[in-house]
Amino acid sequence: QRGAGAGPRATLEQTLMLQNSYYGLAETLYSFEIKPDAVEAVRACANEAGLPLLDEYDFRKDQRTGAIDIDLRPDTHIRPYQERCLRSMFATGRGKSGIIVLPCGSGKTLVGITACATIKKRTLILCTSTVAVEQWRQQLLQWTLIRRKDICIFTADQKPDLVVMENGITIATYTIMGAGGKRNAATMRVLN
């Protein structure tokens, strides 16, 4: 619902996909905004009714998340199956949530990098190890025109420059972001 007292616009929109097999329609798409504090309640009601919700990110209209200067290098070419992944991710002109499943060595990192270059917004990349964090940084520098100073590394050994973290791409380990107990100020800043 919208109107007086509806609260701030949600950055994350929910899309409701309704199957209408009775009329022979493959699907009807209804798109609407939900107040951030009501998303979980709407999701629960939709699940009970057997109507799945899809999270989509309208990155073109997002004025809250800072933009970053990132483009693919002119000599960067993605393979047809990588292109299919990206078409699926951005089919509606928005970014869909989901998981990219490709075999080892098939270029999942390049798909992620191309998604970053498409969205052009501050990004947090979570990795399983510090080796993977460094590989992501190297791949970003290899495949894009992003400046090295716009990539922030956040691991147990490398603490971030908060200005870069707020204005570029942050690459961190799951461990540093999910550590229980007392978190340091940098971790809390990212989480907030």
XYZ file of C-alpha atoms in Angstrom:
192
model
C 0.000 0.000 0.000
C 1.036 3.543 -0.633
C -0.142 6.858 0.636
C 0.249 8.970 3.721
C 2.441 7.301 6.269
C 3.642 4.576 3.882
C 7.215 5.221 4.998
C 10.390 5.331 2.903
C 10.453 3.622 -0.470
C 12.009 0.194 -0.354
C 15.201 -0.161 -2.352
C 14.516 -3.860 -2.728
C 11.303 -4.514 -4.572
C 9.397 -7.741 -4.363
C 7.972 -9.220 -7.528
C 5.015 -11.527 -7.277
C 4.792 -14.183 -9.964
C 1.327 -15.679 -10.316
C 0.734 -18.797 -12.364
C -2.537 -18.637 -14.250
C -2.854 -22.065 -15.881
C -6.668 -21.859 -15.993
C -6.500 -19.187 -18.700
C -3.502 -20.743 -20.421
C -1.175 -17.894 -19.526
C 2.377 -18.921 -18.678
C 2.671 -16.283 -15.982
C 1.445 -12.853 -15.059
C 3.892 -10.482 -13.442
C 2.807 -8.057 -10.745
C 5.437 -5.671 -9.419
C 4.980 -3.529 -6.345
C 6.908 -2.020 -3.486
C 6.614 -3.207 0.083
C 7.601 -1.221 3.155
C 10.897 -2.705 4.433
C 9.386 -3.684 7.784
C 6.571 -5.639 6.073
C 8.637 -7.748 3.642
C 8.826 -10.861 5.837
C 5.087 -10.810 6.625
C 4.196 -10.490 2.925
C 6.670 -13.266 2.072
C 5.062 -15.574 4.675
C 1.544 -14.886 3.338
C 2.659 -15.475 -0.241
C 4.354 -18.752 0.717
C 1.187 -19.943 2.475
C -0.792 -19.150 -0.681
C 1.738 -21.001 -2.867
C 2.810 -17.802 -4.636
C 6.596 -17.428 -4.772
C 8.224 -14.022 -4.331
C 11.366 -13.077 -6.196
C 13.763 -10.475 -4.790
C 14.897 -8.032 -7.429
C 17.205 -5.032 -7.126
C 16.280 -1.980 -9.182
C 19.850 -0.726 -9.386
C 19.072 1.922 -11.990
C 16.677 3.712 -9.608
C 18.710 3.118 -6.424
C 19.860 6.527 -5.216
C 20.910 5.293 -1.763
C 23.758 2.952 -2.685
C 26.855 4.774 -3.896
C 27.805 4.435 -7.550
C 31.260 3.161 -8.516
C 33.345 3.731 -11.614
C 33.749 0.236 -13.083
C 33.623 -0.955 -16.673
C 34.865 -4.096 -18.377
C 38.062 -3.691 -20.360
C 37.407 -3.455 -24.118
C 39.267 -6.738 -24.673
C 37.153 -8.616 -22.069
C 34.885 -11.153 -23.745
C 32.504 -13.461 -21.964
C 31.523 -16.889 -23.235
C 27.992 -17.687 -24.462
C 27.087 -19.695 -21.346
C 28.303 -16.831 -19.140
C 26.130 -14.473 -21.191
C 23.128 -16.756 -20.577
C 23.760 -16.537 -16.810
C 23.857 -12.743 -16.980
C 20.762 -12.535 -19.203
C 18.891 -14.605 -16.636
C 20.166 -12.407 -13.807
C 19.149 -9.132 -15.505
C 16.189 -10.310 -17.650
C 13.744 -7.829 -16.131
C 16.151 -4.889 -16.208
C 16.760 -5.431 -12.505
C 19.178 -7.672 -10.641
C 17.623 -10.976 -9.552
C 18.799 -12.830 -6.501
C 20.054 -16.337 -7.063
C 23.026 -18.635 -7.285
C 25.305 -19.049 -10.281
C 26.172 -22.720 -10.762
C 28.951 -23.475 -13.233
C 31.746 -26.081 -13.240
C 35.181 -25.296 -11.799
C 37.261 -23.156 -14.124
C 34.297 -22.008 -16.215
C 34.462 -18.363 -15.191
C 32.034 -17.793 -12.321
C 34.266 -14.979 -11.104
C 34.054 -13.243 -14.476
C 30.254 -13.580 -14.381
C 30.281 -11.900 -10.950
C 32.652 -9.190 -12.157
C 30.450 -8.528 -15.196
C 27.440 -8.260 -12.869
C 29.360 -5.678 -10.781
C 30.196 -3.728 -13.942
C 26.532 -3.838 -14.983
C 25.149 -2.648 -11.648
C 27.925 -0.069 -11.029
C 27.149 0.191 -7.306
C 29.143 -0.358 -4.123
C 29.639 -4.095 -3.776
C 30.555 -6.548 -1.031
C 32.144 -9.780 -2.264
C 32.406 -12.565 0.319
C 35.036 -15.291 -0.107
C 35.891 -18.518 1.672
C 39.590 -17.715 2.167
C 42.190 -14.968 1.979
C 43.572 -16.666 -1.157
C 40.141 -16.282 -2.822
C 40.000 -12.629 -1.707
C 43.297 -11.933 -3.480
C 42.169 -13.870 -6.563
C 39.039 -11.705 -6.793
C 41.143 -8.544 -6.564
C 43.482 -9.784 -9.291
C 40.557 -10.754 -11.525
C 38.850 -7.375 -11.017
C 42.056 -5.622 -12.063
C 42.541 -7.992 -15.016
C 39.024 -7.778 -16.484
C 37.889 -4.239 -15.588
C 39.112 -0.664 -15.634
C 38.533 -0.201 -11.892
C 41.331 1.561 -10.064
C 43.258 -0.502 -7.510
C 42.542 2.148 -4.861
C 38.780 1.513 -5.305
C 39.129 -2.108 -4.151
C 39.111 -2.685 -0.410
C 40.464 -5.926 1.082
C 39.044 -6.965 4.448
C 40.573 -10.050 6.093
C 42.030 -10.905 9.471
C 45.413 -9.690 8.159
C 44.247 -6.662 6.190
C 41.941 -4.083 7.726
C 40.071 -1.793 5.362
C 40.282 1.859 4.614
C 36.724 2.879 5.537
C 36.563 5.552 2.826
C 37.259 2.937 0.125
C 34.862 0.504 1.786
C 32.075 3.060 1.540
C 32.861 4.059 -2.042
C 34.144 1.004 -3.904
C 34.254 -2.764 -3.936
C 34.966 -4.537 -0.665
C 36.275 -8.095 -0.810
C 36.142 -9.914 2.521
C 36.196 -13.387 4.010
C 33.043 -14.928 5.471
C 34.976 -15.392 8.705
C 35.725 -11.707 9.225
C 32.124 -10.726 8.458
C 30.443 -13.480 10.455
C 32.705 -13.673 13.473
C 30.729 -13.799 16.693
C 31.558 -11.949 19.858
C 33.000 -8.470 19.821
C 33.381 -7.216 16.260
C 35.808 -4.467 15.415
C 34.553 -1.086 14.240
C 35.271 -1.804 10.574
C 33.152 -4.975 10.579
C 30.290 -3.191 12.304
C 30.454 -0.394 9.730
C 30.074 -2.867 6.864
C 27.213 -4.694 8.573
C 25.355 -1.484 9.293
